[in-house]
Amino acid sequence: MVRLGVNIDHVATIRQARGEEYPSIVAAARTCFMNGADQITIHLREDRRHIQDTDVSAVKLVTREFSLPLNLEMGCSDEIIKVAIESAPDWVCLVPENRQERTTEGGLNLLDKMNFARVKDAIKQLKSGLPNLKISLFIESNPDILKQVKELSAPAVSAVEIHTGDYARAFLNEDDLQPFFASYTRSREMVKEMRLGFHAGHGLTYESTLALLKKGFFEEFNIGHWIISESIFQGLGSVVKKLKEAINANANTNARG
Ligand code: PXP
């Protein structure tokens, strides 16, 4: 089975734009689960531009109701680590965070010694607060970065999430996708040798997700902006249902190494 994590940050973006109580993030999480989502993903950013601290525990309750996981994306700051430990998500996806960026702009730079040490320390703090927590690292599909992941890897790390933003952009521009596919094939081999999960996220649309599914690289997709955008026209439940049905119909698990 290929899992669909629905990132509902932008439901909160709309709410924060007016400072109202609506649209409800809790209702959004329920709607996603009722229509086939396998996980809810939220990103608690240091600047709190969309998801707020109270949203994390509220969404956590919904994930408990459905017995499905909450995946919390976060940077490595002490303040966010504290909120994560208090709200006890099932997964944490560690991402680089830069206050000026419009959205996460790439994977963790584990080749930089200071960044590597920060990530290592965040993992240590999270695991000591939440021993059963599963951690994924948001990274570029790059063999040198994957060698660094190996240094941190099991049992502290359970998966990597590959940054698919450049792939998704190339797909929309109708550029050559073969270099991405070749890179994902190599990365998957390395990741499977480490016995980690291989997840994907960022910038994905229905069509660009289907093209990846057919290749059978990834076990999990975390998709947000496209789903919420499309919901304006079709409704959240209907978009999630259609996407999950397409994932089930097109998942090519035979293609996996
Ligand atoms: N995965 C990670 C690690 C992310 O940071 C994001 C954006 O918050 C997503 C997935 C979802 O990206 P998008 O909203 O572009 O689908």
PDB file of C-alpha atoms in Angstrom, residues 46-234:
ATOM      1  CA  GLU A  46       8.762  29.019  14.111  1.00  0.00           C
ATOM      2  CA  ASP A  47       6.936  32.095  12.780  1.00  0.00           C
ATOM      3  CA  ARG A  48       3.523  30.364  13.306  1.00  0.00           C
ATOM      4  CA  ARG A  49       2.381  31.659   9.939  1.00  0.00           C
ATOM      5  CA  HIS A  50      -0.279  28.959   9.610  1.00  0.00           C
ATOM      6  CA  ILE A  51      -0.394  26.086  12.138  1.00  0.00           C
ATOM      7  CA  GLN A  52      -0.559  27.251  15.798  1.00  0.00           C
ATOM      8  CA  ASP A  53       0.568  25.309  18.878  1.00  0.00           C
ATOM      9  CA  THR A  54      -3.041  24.523  19.874  1.00  0.00           C
ATOM     10  CA  ASP A  55      -3.705  23.085  16.388  1.00  0.00           C
ATOM     11  CA  VAL A  56      -1.112  20.380  16.990  1.00  0.00           C
ATOM     12  CA  SER A  57      -2.927  18.885  19.987  1.00  0.00           C
ATOM     13  CA  ALA A  58      -6.352  19.415  18.354  1.00  0.00           C
ATOM     14  CA  VAL A  59      -5.319  17.545  15.210  1.00  0.00           C
ATOM     15  CA  LYS A  60      -3.619  14.898  17.328  1.00  0.00           C
ATOM     16  CA  LEU A  61      -7.029  14.132  18.927  1.00  0.00           C
ATOM     17  CA  VAL A  62      -8.570  13.621  15.480  1.00  0.00           C
ATOM     18  CA  THR A  63      -5.781  11.258  14.451  1.00  0.00           C
ATOM     19  CA  ARG A  64      -6.464   9.267  17.663  1.00  0.00           C
ATOM     20  CA  GLU A  65     -10.178   9.118  16.800  1.00  0.00           C
ATOM     21  CA  PHE A  66      -9.282   7.500  13.463  1.00  0.00           C
ATOM     22  CA  SER A  67      -6.318   5.477  14.799  1.00  0.00           C
ATOM     23  CA  LEU A  68      -4.129   6.983  12.074  1.00  0.00           C
ATOM     24  CA  PRO A  69      -0.834   8.857  12.363  1.00  0.00           C
ATOM     25  CA  LEU A  70      -0.030  12.514  12.840  1.00  0.00           C
ATOM     26  CA  ASN A  71       3.137  13.610  11.061  1.00  0.00           C
ATOM     27  CA  LEU A  72       4.575  16.857  12.432  1.00  0.00           C
ATOM     28  CA  GLU A  73       7.017  18.696  10.182  1.00  0.00           C
ATOM     29  CA  MET A  74       9.352  20.970  12.085  1.00  0.00           C
ATOM     30  CA  GLY A  75      12.694  22.706  12.190  1.00  0.00           C
ATOM     31  CA  CYS A  76      15.279  21.814  14.833  1.00  0.00           C
ATOM     32  CA  SER A  77      14.599  24.671  17.280  1.00  0.00           C
ATOM     33  CA  ASP A  78      14.383  23.960  21.012  1.00  0.00           C
ATOM     34  CA  GLU A  79      11.046  25.747  21.278  1.00  0.00           C
ATOM     35  CA  ILE A  80       9.392  23.567  18.605  1.00  0.00           C
ATOM     36  CA  ILE A  81      11.002  20.417  20.009  1.00  0.00           C
ATOM     37  CA  LYS A  82       9.288  21.228  23.311  1.00  0.00           C
ATOM     38  CA  VAL A  83       5.854  21.560  21.634  1.00  0.00           C
ATOM     39  CA  ALA A  84       6.471  18.319  19.725  1.00  0.00           C
ATOM     40  CA  ILE A  85       7.271  16.415  22.897  1.00  0.00           C
ATOM     41  CA  GLU A  86       4.156  17.800  24.614  1.00  0.00           C
ATOM     42  CA  SER A  87       1.859  16.919  21.730  1.00  0.00           C
ATOM     43  CA  ALA A  88       3.391  13.492  20.992  1.00  0.00           C
ATOM     44  CA  PRO A  89       2.893  13.059  17.239  1.00  0.00           C
ATOM     45  CA  ASP A  90       3.495   9.600  15.721  1.00  0.00           C
ATOM     46  CA  TRP A  91       6.032  10.957  13.248  1.00  0.00           C
ATOM     47  CA  VAL A  92       8.249  14.002  13.129  1.00  0.00           C
ATOM     48  CA  CYS A  93       9.711  15.078   9.798  1.00  0.00           C
ATOM     49  CA  LEU A  94      12.727  17.316  10.401  1.00  0.00           C
ATOM     50  CA  VAL A  95      13.037  20.071   7.809  1.00  0.00           C
ATOM     51  CA  PRO A  96      15.322  23.078   7.320  1.00  0.00           C
ATOM     52  CA  GLU A  97      13.561  26.312   8.154  1.00  0.00           C
ATOM     53  CA  ASN A  98      14.300  29.814   7.066  1.00  0.00           C
ATOM     54  CA  ARG A  99      12.023  32.646   8.165  1.00  0.00           C
ATOM     55  CA  GLN A 100      12.230  34.518   4.851  1.00  0.00           C
ATOM     56  CA  GLU A 101      11.200  31.576   2.683  1.00  0.00           C
ATOM     57  CA  ARG A 102       7.760  31.291   1.119  1.00  0.00           C
ATOM     58  CA  THR A 103       7.789  27.533   1.746  1.00  0.00           C
ATOM     59  CA  THR A 104      10.417  24.907   2.621  1.00  0.00           C
ATOM     60  CA  GLU A 105      12.972  25.438  -0.121  1.00  0.00           C
ATOM     61  CA  GLY A 106      14.972  22.245  -0.042  1.00  0.00           C
ATOM     62  CA  GLY A 107      16.198  19.375   2.064  1.00  0.00           C
ATOM     63  CA  LEU A 108      18.364  19.400   5.193  1.00  0.00           C
ATOM     64  CA  ASN A 109      21.967  20.226   4.385  1.00  0.00           C
ATOM     65  CA  LEU A 110      23.595  17.396   6.299  1.00  0.00           C
ATOM     66  CA  LEU A 111      26.949  18.089   4.616  1.00  0.00           C
ATOM     67  CA  ASP A 112      27.305  21.181   6.759  1.00  0.00           C
ATOM     68  CA  LYS A 113      28.846  20.165  10.097  1.00  0.00           C
ATOM     69  CA  MET A 114      26.794  22.596  12.165  1.00  0.00           C
ATOM     70  CA  ASN A 115      23.534  21.528  10.554  1.00  0.00           C
ATOM     71  CA  PHE A 116      24.447  17.879  10.988  1.00  0.00           C
ATOM     72  CA  ALA A 117      25.117  18.440  14.690  1.00  0.00           C
ATOM     73  CA  ARG A 118      21.822  20.350  15.091  1.00  0.00           C
ATOM     74  CA  VAL A 119      19.836  17.562  13.470  1.00  0.00           C
ATOM     75  CA  LYS A 120      21.637  14.957  15.557  1.00  0.00           C
ATOM     76  CA  ASP A 121      20.874  16.864  18.734  1.00  0.00           C
ATOM     77  CA  ALA A 122      17.196  17.383  17.763  1.00  0.00           C
ATOM     78  CA  ILE A 123      16.852  13.633  17.148  1.00  0.00           C
ATOM     79  CA  LYS A 124      18.408  12.923  20.532  1.00  0.00           C
ATOM     80  CA  GLN A 125      16.082  15.326  22.358  1.00  0.00           C
ATOM     81  CA  LEU A 126      12.980  14.082  20.535  1.00  0.00           C
ATOM     82  CA  LYS A 127      13.816  10.424  21.144  1.00  0.00           C
ATOM     83  CA  SER A 128      14.519  10.962  24.805  1.00  0.00           C
ATOM     84  CA  GLY A 129      11.144  12.736  25.227  1.00  0.00           C
ATOM     85  CA  LEU A 130       9.214  10.349  22.971  1.00  0.00           C
ATOM     86  CA  PRO A 131      10.962   6.963  22.739  1.00  0.00           C
ATOM     87  CA  ASN A 132       8.373   5.528  20.292  1.00  0.00           C
ATOM     88  CA  LEU A 133       8.463   8.510  17.953  1.00  0.00           C
ATOM     89  CA  LYS A 134       9.335   7.779  14.315  1.00  0.00           C
ATOM     90  CA  ILE A 135      11.555  10.383  12.691  1.00  0.00           C
ATOM     91  CA  SER A 136      11.985  11.147   9.012  1.00  0.00           C
ATOM     92  CA  LEU A 137      14.529  13.518   7.498  1.00  0.00           C
ATOM     93  CA  PHE A 138      13.542  15.803   4.629  1.00  0.00           C
ATOM     94  CA  ILE A 139      16.468  15.681   2.224  1.00  0.00           C
ATOM     95  CA  GLU A 140      17.483  16.072  -1.401  1.00  0.00           C
ATOM     96  CA  SER A 141      17.962  12.925  -3.458  1.00  0.00           C
ATOM     97  CA  ASN A 142      21.747  13.021  -3.223  1.00  0.00           C
ATOM     98  CA  PRO A 143      24.183  10.167  -2.439  1.00  0.00           C
ATOM     99  CA  ASP A 144      26.468  12.354  -0.284  1.00  0.00           C
ATOM    100  CA  ILE A 145      23.543  13.472   1.860  1.00  0.00           C
ATOM    101  CA  LEU A 146      22.374   9.874   2.132  1.00  0.00           C
ATOM    102  CA  LYS A 147      25.812   8.870   3.421  1.00  0.00           C
ATOM    103  CA  GLN A 148      25.287  11.423   6.203  1.00  0.00           C
ATOM    104  CA  VAL A 149      21.833   9.967   6.900  1.00  0.00           C
ATOM    105  CA  LYS A 150      23.571   6.626   7.397  1.00  0.00           C
ATOM    106  CA  GLU A 151      25.586   8.170  10.211  1.00  0.00           C
ATOM    107  CA  LEU A 152      22.342   9.115  11.960  1.00  0.00           C
ATOM    108  CA  SER A 153      20.233   6.235  10.748  1.00  0.00           C
ATOM    109  CA  ALA A 154      18.368   3.337  12.444  1.00  0.00           C
ATOM    110  CA  PRO A 155      17.101   3.069  15.109  1.00  0.00           C
ATOM    111  CA  ALA A 156      17.049   6.866  15.572  1.00  0.00           C
ATOM    112  CA  VAL A 157      15.741   7.581  12.063  1.00  0.00           C
ATOM    113  CA  SER A 158      12.897   5.591  10.466  1.00  0.00           C
ATOM    114  CA  ALA A 159      12.613   7.184   7.006  1.00  0.00           C
ATOM    115  CA  VAL A 160      13.759   9.872   4.631  1.00  0.00           C
ATOM    116  CA  GLU A 161      11.376  12.156   2.777  1.00  0.00           C
ATOM    117  CA  ILE A 162      12.776  13.206  -0.568  1.00  0.00           C
ATOM    118  CA  HIS A 163      12.256  16.849  -1.539  1.00  0.00           C
ATOM    119  CA  THR A 164      10.340  16.592  -4.814  1.00  0.00           C
ATOM    120  CA  GLY A 165       9.990  20.355  -5.391  1.00  0.00           C
ATOM    121  CA  ASP A 166      12.430  20.496  -8.330  1.00  0.00           C
ATOM    122  CA  TYR A 167      10.906  17.381  -9.893  1.00  0.00           C
ATOM    123  CA  ALA A 168       7.398  18.859  -9.547  1.00  0.00           C
ATOM    124  CA  ARG A 169       8.558  22.119 -11.164  1.00  0.00           C
ATOM    125  CA  ALA A 170      10.206  20.197 -14.029  1.00  0.00           C
ATOM    126  CA  PHE A 171       6.978  18.226 -14.503  1.00  0.00           C
ATOM    127  CA  LEU A 172       4.912  21.425 -14.799  1.00  0.00           C
ATOM    128  CA  ASN A 173       7.482  22.899 -17.230  1.00  0.00           C
ATOM    129  CA  GLU A 174       7.403  19.655 -19.266  1.00  0.00           C
ATOM    130  CA  ASP A 175      11.168  19.297 -18.814  1.00  0.00           C
ATOM    131  CA  ASP A 176      13.069  16.006 -19.013  1.00  0.00           C
ATOM    132  CA  LEU A 177      12.206  13.930 -15.940  1.00  0.00           C
ATOM    133  CA  GLN A 178      14.722  11.130 -16.527  1.00  0.00           C
ATOM    134  CA  PRO A 179      17.471  12.671 -14.352  1.00  0.00           C
ATOM    135  CA  PHE A 180      15.011  12.758 -11.431  1.00  0.00           C
ATOM    136  CA  PHE A 181      13.919   9.177 -12.020  1.00  0.00           C
ATOM    137  CA  ALA A 182      17.549   7.995 -12.232  1.00  0.00           C
ATOM    138  CA  SER A 183      18.384   9.827  -9.021  1.00  0.00           C
ATOM    139  CA  TYR A 184      15.349   8.431  -7.162  1.00  0.00           C
ATOM    140  CA  THR A 185      16.258   4.894  -8.289  1.00  0.00           C
ATOM    141  CA  ARG A 186      19.787   5.262  -6.855  1.00  0.00           C
ATOM    142  CA  SER A 187      18.578   6.898  -3.655  1.00  0.00           C
ATOM    143  CA  ARG A 188      15.937   4.248  -3.085  1.00  0.00           C
ATOM    144  CA  GLU A 189      18.629   1.548  -3.308  1.00  0.00           C
ATOM    145  CA  MET A 190      20.753   3.316  -0.687  1.00  0.00           C
ATOM    146  CA  VAL A 191      17.764   3.951   1.573  1.00  0.00           C
ATOM    147  CA  LYS A 192      16.603   0.348   1.382  1.00  0.00           C
ATOM    148  CA  GLU A 193      20.105  -0.850   2.308  1.00  0.00           C
ATOM    149  CA  MET A 194      19.680   1.253   5.440  1.00  0.00           C
ATOM    150  CA  ARG A 195      16.221  -0.333   5.953  1.00  0.00           C
ATOM    151  CA  LEU A 196      14.497   3.037   6.072  1.00  0.00           C
ATOM    152  CA  GLY A 197      11.194   4.178   4.611  1.00  0.00           C
ATOM    153  CA  PHE A 198      11.308   6.184   1.371  1.00  0.00           C
ATOM    154  CA  HIS A 199       8.801   9.052   1.351  1.00  0.00           C
ATOM    155  CA  ALA A 200       8.214  11.988  -1.013  1.00  0.00           C
ATOM    156  CA  GLY A 201       6.840  15.477  -0.659  1.00  0.00           C
ATOM    157  CA  HIS A 202       6.731  19.048  -1.847  1.00  0.00           C
ATOM    158  CA  GLY A 203       5.110  20.694  -4.832  1.00  0.00           C
ATOM    159  CA  LEU A 204       3.315  17.557  -5.985  1.00  0.00           C
ATOM    160  CA  THR A 205       0.106  17.668  -8.009  1.00  0.00           C
ATOM    161  CA  TYR A 206      -2.227  14.858  -9.083  1.00  0.00           C
ATOM    162  CA  GLU A 207      -0.375  14.323 -12.380  1.00  0.00           C
ATOM    163  CA  SER A 208       3.163  14.591 -11.033  1.00  0.00           C
ATOM    164  CA  THR A 209       2.281  12.183  -8.206  1.00  0.00           C
ATOM    165  CA  LEU A 210       0.853   9.643 -10.663  1.00  0.00           C
ATOM    166  CA  ALA A 211       4.025   9.732 -12.755  1.00  0.00           C
ATOM    167  CA  LEU A 212       6.067   8.887  -9.627  1.00  0.00           C
ATOM    168  CA  LEU A 213       3.612   6.201  -8.535  1.00  0.00           C
ATOM    169  CA  LYS A 214       3.995   4.374 -11.816  1.00  0.00           C
ATOM    170  CA  LYS A 215       7.734   4.166 -11.164  1.00  0.00           C
ATOM    171  CA  GLY A 216       7.085   2.616  -7.757  1.00  0.00           C
ATOM    172  CA  PHE A 217       9.783   4.570  -5.897  1.00  0.00           C
ATOM    173  CA  PHE A 218       7.944   5.835  -2.845  1.00  0.00           C
ATOM    174  CA  GLU A 219       5.858   4.344  -0.049  1.00  0.00           C
ATOM    175  CA  GLU A 220       4.376   7.618   1.133  1.00  0.00           C
ATOM    176  CA  PHE A 221       3.483  10.989  -0.355  1.00  0.00           C
ATOM    177  CA  ASN A 222       2.874  14.139   1.689  1.00  0.00           C
ATOM    178  CA  ILE A 223       0.856  16.604  -0.361  1.00  0.00           C
ATOM    179  CA  GLY A 224      -0.661  19.910   0.707  1.00  0.00           C
ATOM    180  CA  HIS A 225      -0.741  23.001  -1.457  1.00  0.00           C
ATOM    181  CA  TRP A 226      -2.210  21.317  -4.538  1.00  0.00           C
ATOM    182  CA  ILE A 227      -4.898  19.489  -2.526  1.00  0.00           C
ATOM    183  CA  ILE A 228      -6.062  22.635  -0.743  1.00  0.00           C
ATOM    184  CA  SER A 229      -5.940  24.664  -3.988  1.00  0.00           C
ATOM    185  CA  GLU A 230      -8.015  22.095  -5.857  1.00  0.00           C
ATOM    186  CA  SER A 231     -10.468  21.946  -2.954  1.00  0.00           C
ATOM    187  CA  ILE A 232     -11.617  25.466  -3.851  1.00  0.00           C
ATOM    188  CA  PHE A 233     -13.226  23.973  -6.944  1.00  0.00           C
ATOM    189  CA  GLN A 234     -14.032  20.403  -5.935  1.00  0.00           C
TER     190      GLN A 234
END
